[in-house]
């Protein structure tokens, strides 16, 4: 089984649950006007990540 943990400085989402948590954090940051958090959250959400690719490949093999 390959490693499905992101080891980047800014941890990216790997699982669908991770992605949902980041989406909720973005909504909350927007709601309270936390403009400093948004770039970090967007980086976590949008950048490519080998761990996420490995997770997706494992998920597809198991389906």
Tab-separated table of N, CA, C and O in Angstrom:
chain	number	residue	atom	x	y	z
A	1	UNK	N	0.862	-1.187	0.000
A	1	UNK	CA	0.000	0.000	0.000
A	1	UNK	C	0.896	1.233	0.000
A	1	UNK	O	1.808	1.363	0.806
A	2	UNK	N	0.650	2.161	-0.895
A	2	UNK	CA	1.478	3.363	-0.973
A	2	UNK	C	1.027	4.388	0.066
A	2	UNK	O	-0.061	4.312	0.619
A	3	UNK	N	1.893	5.350	0.318
A	3	UNK	CA	1.641	6.370	1.332
A	3	UNK	C	0.576	7.344	0.836
A	3	UNK	O	0.699	7.913	-0.237
A	4	UNK	N	-0.468	7.530	1.619
A	4	UNK	CA	-1.533	8.458	1.246
A	4	UNK	C	-1.598	9.625	2.222
A	4	UNK	O	-2.667	10.131	2.520
A	5	UNK	N	-0.436	10.029	2.735
A	5	UNK	CA	-0.342	11.182	3.610
A	5	UNK	C	0.432	12.275	2.880
A	5	UNK	O	1.517	12.032	2.372
A	6	UNK	N	-0.126	13.464	2.832
A	6	UNK	CA	0.547	14.580	2.180
A	6	UNK	C	1.701	15.049	3.064
A	6	UNK	O	1.524	15.295	4.254
A	7	UNK	N	2.882	15.181	2.463
A	7	UNK	CA	4.062	15.620	3.198
A	7	UNK	C	4.542	16.998	2.738
A	7	UNK	O	5.676	17.377	3.026
A	8	UNK	N	3.698	17.741	2.056
A	8	UNK	CA	4.058	19.090	1.637
A	8	UNK	C	3.998	20.046	2.830
A	8	UNK	O	3.362	19.753	3.839
A	9	UNK	N	4.649	21.178	2.714
A	9	UNK	CA	4.640	22.177	3.787
A	9	UNK	C	3.214	22.625	4.072
A	9	UNK	O	2.801	22.762	5.221
A	10	UNK	N	2.460	22.864	3.026
A	10	UNK	CA	1.028	23.165	3.161
A	10	UNK	C	0.292	21.876	2.803
A	10	UNK	O	0.257	21.471	1.646
A	11	UNK	N	-0.260	21.222	3.806
A	11	UNK	CA	-0.888	19.909	3.609
A	11	UNK	C	-2.120	20.016	2.727
A	11	UNK	O	-3.025	20.793	2.996
A	12	UNK	N	-2.137	19.236	1.668
A	12	UNK	CA	-3.258	19.202	0.738
A	12	UNK	C	-4.291	18.191	1.189
A	12	UNK	O	-3.999	17.298	1.981
A	13	UNK	N	-5.480	18.309	0.662
A	13	UNK	CA	-6.509	17.309	0.955
A	13	UNK	C	-6.143	16.026	0.235
A	13	UNK	O	-5.553	16.040	-0.839
A	14	UNK	N	-6.474	14.927	0.870
A	14	UNK	CA	-6.236	13.619	0.272
A	14	UNK	C	-7.567	12.887	0.118
A	14	UNK	O	-7.918	12.455	-0.963
A	15	UNK	N	-8.317	12.800	1.199
A	15	UNK	CA	-9.595	12.097	1.157
A	15	UNK	C	-10.727	13.083	0.870
A	15	UNK	O	-10.564	14.298	0.987
A	16	UNK	N	-11.873	12.537	0.531
A	16	UNK	CA	-13.049	13.380	0.301
A	16	UNK	C	-13.437	14.134	1.570
A	16	UNK	O	-13.876	15.278	1.511
A	17	UNK	N	-13.233	13.496	2.722
A	17	UNK	CA	-13.529	14.147	4.000
A	17	UNK	C	-12.604	15.341	4.233
A	17	UNK	O	-13.033	16.384	4.722
A	18	UNK	N	-11.318	15.174	3.882
A	18	UNK	CA	-10.360	16.285	3.993
A	18	UNK	C	-10.827	17.465	3.142
A	18	UNK	O	-10.806	18.609	3.582
A	19	UNK	N	-11.235	17.169	1.917
A	19	UNK	CA	-11.676	18.214	1.003
A	19	UNK	C	-12.887	18.948	1.569
A	19	UNK	O	-12.964	20.175	1.521
A	20	UNK	N	-13.825	18.203	2.142
A	20	UNK	CA	-15.024	18.824	2.704
A	20	UNK	C	-14.662	19.723	3.887
A	20	UNK	O	-15.214	20.812	4.032
A	21	UNK	N	-13.729	19.294	4.732
A	21	UNK	CA	-13.309	20.120	5.865
A	21	UNK	C	-12.689	21.436	5.396
A	21	UNK	O	-12.944	22.488	5.983
A	22	UNK	N	-11.895	21.373	4.338
A	22	UNK	CA	-11.292	22.596	3.809
A	22	UNK	C	-12.372	23.497	3.219
A	22	UNK	O	-12.352	24.716	3.425
A	23	UNK	N	-13.323	22.925	2.510
A	23	UNK	CA	-14.430	23.726	1.959
A	23	UNK	C	-15.195	24.435	3.068
A	23	UNK	O	-15.557	25.611	2.939
A	24	UNK	N	-15.430	23.729	4.169
A	24	UNK	CA	-16.127	24.335	5.298
A	24	UNK	C	-15.284	25.431	5.955
A	24	UNK	O	-15.816	26.467	6.359
A	25	UNK	N	-13.984	25.213	6.034
A	25	UNK	CA	-13.093	26.227	6.605
A	25	UNK	C	-13.061	27.476	5.730
A	25	UNK	O	-13.004	28.604	6.240
A	26	UNK	N	-13.101	27.300	4.417
A	26	UNK	CA	-13.143	28.443	3.499
A	26	UNK	C	-14.442	29.226	3.705
A	26	UNK	O	-14.424	30.461	3.797
A	27	UNK	N	-15.557	28.519	3.800
A	27	UNK	CA	-16.839	29.190	4.025
A	27	UNK	C	-16.817	29.962	5.342
A	27	UNK	O	-17.285	31.109	5.405
A	28	UNK	N	-16.254	29.368	6.371
A	28	UNK	CA	-16.181	30.038	7.676
A	28	UNK	C	-15.259	31.257	7.612
A	28	UNK	O	-15.604	32.334	8.123
A	29	UNK	N	-14.105	31.119	6.970
A	29	UNK	CA	-13.176	32.245	6.844
A	29	UNK	C	-13.829	33.404	6.097
A	29	UNK	O	-13.665	34.568	6.471
A	30	UNK	N	-14.582	33.095	5.068
A	30	UNK	CA	-15.300	34.134	4.329
A	30	UNK	C	-16.363	34.779	5.208
A	30	UNK	O	-16.554	35.994	5.180
A	31	UNK	N	-17.053	33.971	5.990
A	31	UNK	CA	-18.117	34.471	6.853
A	31	UNK	C	-17.580	35.453	7.891
A	31	UNK	O	-18.211	36.485	8.150
A	32	UNK	N	-16.420	35.163	8.474
A	32	UNK	CA	-15.881	36.026	9.518
A	32	UNK	C	-14.895	37.060	8.977
A	32	UNK	O	-14.371	37.873	9.730
A	33	UNK	N	-14.639	37.016	7.678
A	33	UNK	CA	-13.755	37.994	7.061
A	33	UNK	C	-12.274	37.746	7.313
A	33	UNK	O	-11.485	38.682	7.337
A	34	UNK	N	-11.886	36.493	7.484
A	34	UNK	CA	-10.484	36.146	7.723
A	34	UNK	C	-9.748	36.045	6.389
A	34	UNK	O	-9.576	34.963	5.828
A	35	UNK	N	-9.306	37.183	5.891
A	35	UNK	CA	-8.653	37.229	4.587
A	35	UNK	C	-7.259	36.617	4.592
A	35	UNK	O	-6.737	36.264	3.539
A	36	UNK	N	-6.654	36.471	5.758
A	36	UNK	CA	-5.322	35.861	5.845
A	36	UNK	C	-5.392	34.348	5.700
A	36	UNK	O	-4.449	33.727	5.215
A	37	UNK	N	-6.486	33.742	6.107
A	37	UNK	CA	-6.620	32.291	6.024
A	37	UNK	C	-6.945	31.815	4.611
A	37	UNK	O	-6.555	30.706	4.222
A	38	UNK	N	-7.627	32.638	3.846
A	38	UNK	CA	-8.104	32.193	2.532
A	38	UNK	C	-6.999	31.729	1.587
A	38	UNK	O	-7.135	30.663	0.975
A	39	UNK	N	-5.881	32.452	1.429
A	39	UNK	CA	-4.842	31.959	0.507
A	39	UNK	C	-4.279	30.598	0.924
A	39	UNK	O	-4.014	29.743	0.074
A	40	UNK	N	-4.101	30.379	2.221
A	40	UNK	CA	-3.590	29.091	2.687
A	40	UNK	C	-4.598	27.975	2.439
A	40	UNK	O	-4.234	26.883	1.998
A	41	UNK	N	-5.857	28.254	2.735
A	41	UNK	CA	-6.890	27.248	2.504
A	41	UNK	C	-7.034	26.933	1.020
A	41	UNK	O	-7.188	25.767	0.640
A	42	UNK	N	-6.973	27.947	0.188
A	42	UNK	CA	-7.071	27.713	-1.255
A	42	UNK	C	-5.877	26.922	-1.769
A	42	UNK	O	-6.027	26.061	-2.642
A	43	UNK	N	-4.686	27.173	-1.222
A	43	UNK	CA	-3.498	26.395	-1.603
A	43	UNK	C	-3.676	24.935	-1.206
A	43	UNK	O	-3.304	24.026	-1.961
A	44	UNK	N	-4.252	24.698	-0.046
A	44	UNK	CA	-4.502	23.320	0.395
A	44	UNK	C	-5.501	22.626	-0.523
A	44	UNK	O	-5.435	21.425	-0.739
A	45	UNK	N	-6.417	23.379	-1.051
A	45	UNK	CA	-7.489	22.811	-1.857
A	45	UNK	C	-7.091	22.576	-3.305
A	45	UNK	O	-7.526	21.612	-3.926
A	46	UNK	N	-6.248	23.428	-3.856
A	46	UNK	CA	-6.075	23.433	-5.311
A	46	UNK	C	-4.769	22.855	-5.837
A	46	UNK	O	-4.706	22.532	-7.014
A	47	UNK	N	-3.750	22.741	-5.061
A	47	UNK	CA	-2.463	22.303	-5.589
A	47	UNK	C	-2.422	20.798	-5.828
A	47	UNK	O	-3.072	20.037	-5.116
A	48	UNK	N	-1.653	20.346	-6.827
A	48	UNK	CA	-1.538	18.904	-7.062
A	48	UNK	C	-0.790	18.223	-5.920
A	48	UNK	O	0.038	18.845	-5.260
A	49	UNK	N	-1.083	16.952	-5.691
A	49	UNK	CA	-0.464	16.230	-4.584
A	49	UNK	C	-0.377	14.741	-4.929
A	49	UNK	O	-1.373	14.127	-5.291
A	50	UNK	N	0.821	14.176	-4.799
A	50	UNK	CA	1.020	12.758	-5.081
A	50	UNK	C	0.232	11.867	-4.135
A	50	UNK	O	-0.253	10.808	-4.525
A	51	UNK	N	0.101	12.289	-2.873
A	51	UNK	CA	-0.643	11.487	-1.904
A	51	UNK	C	-2.106	11.375	-2.317
A	51	UNK	O	-2.710	10.301	-2.218
A	52	UNK	N	-2.682	12.456	-2.800
A	52	UNK	CA	-4.077	12.434	-3.248
A	52	UNK	C	-4.214	11.524	-4.464
A	52	UNK	O	-5.159	10.743	-4.564
A	53	UNK	N	-3.249	11.602	-5.383
A	53	UNK	CA	-3.289	10.737	-6.563
A	53	UNK	C	-3.211	9.264	-6.165
A	53	UNK	O	-3.926	8.431	-6.716
A	54	UNK	N	-2.360	8.953	-5.177
A	54	UNK	CA	-2.233	7.578	-4.702
A	54	UNK	C	-3.524	7.122	-4.037
A	54	UNK	O	-3.973	5.985	-4.236
A	55	UNK	N	-4.134	7.996	-3.248
A	55	UNK	CA	-5.404	7.670	-2.592
A	55	UNK	C	-6.479	7.379	-3.628
A	55	UNK	O	-7.222	6.404	-3.518
A	56	UNK	N	-6.571	8.229	-4.642
A	56	UNK	CA	-7.581	8.041	-5.694
A	56	UNK	C	-7.357	6.725	-6.441
A	56	UNK	O	-8.294	6.003	-6.758
A	57	UNK	N	-6.083	6.419	-6.735
A	57	UNK	CA	-5.774	5.173	-7.444
A	57	UNK	C	-6.165	3.965	-6.601
A	57	UNK	O	-6.740	3.003	-7.126
A	58	UNK	N	-5.881	4.012	-5.302
A	58	UNK	CA	-6.263	2.918	-4.409
A	58	UNK	C	-7.779	2.786	-4.345
A	58	UNK	O	-8.315	1.677	-4.347
A	59	UNK	N	-8.449	3.912	-4.286
A	59	UNK	CA	-9.915	3.904	-4.205
A	59	UNK	C	-10.516	3.284	-5.479
A	59	UNK	O	-11.463	2.506	-5.395
A	60	UNK	N	-9.949	3.620	-6.634
A	60	UNK	CA	-10.459	3.093	-7.893
A	60	UNK	C	-10.190	1.591	-8.025
A	60	UNK	O	-11.002	0.855	-8.572
A	61	UNK	N	-9.039	1.142	-7.519
A	61	UNK	CA	-8.704	-0.286	-7.577
A	61	UNK	C	-9.631	-1.108	-6.686
A	61	UNK	O	-9.956	-2.231	-6.998
A	62	UNK	N	-10.035	-0.501	-5.564
A	62	UNK	CA	-10.909	-1.202	-4.626
A	62	UNK	C	-12.366	-1.178	-5.024
A	62	UNK	O	-13.186	-1.919	-4.502
A	63	UNK	N	-12.711	-0.321	-5.984
A	63	UNK	CA	-14.127	-0.171	-6.377
A	63	UNK	C	-14.588	-1.280	-7.278
A	63	UNK	O	-13.967	-2.042	-7.834
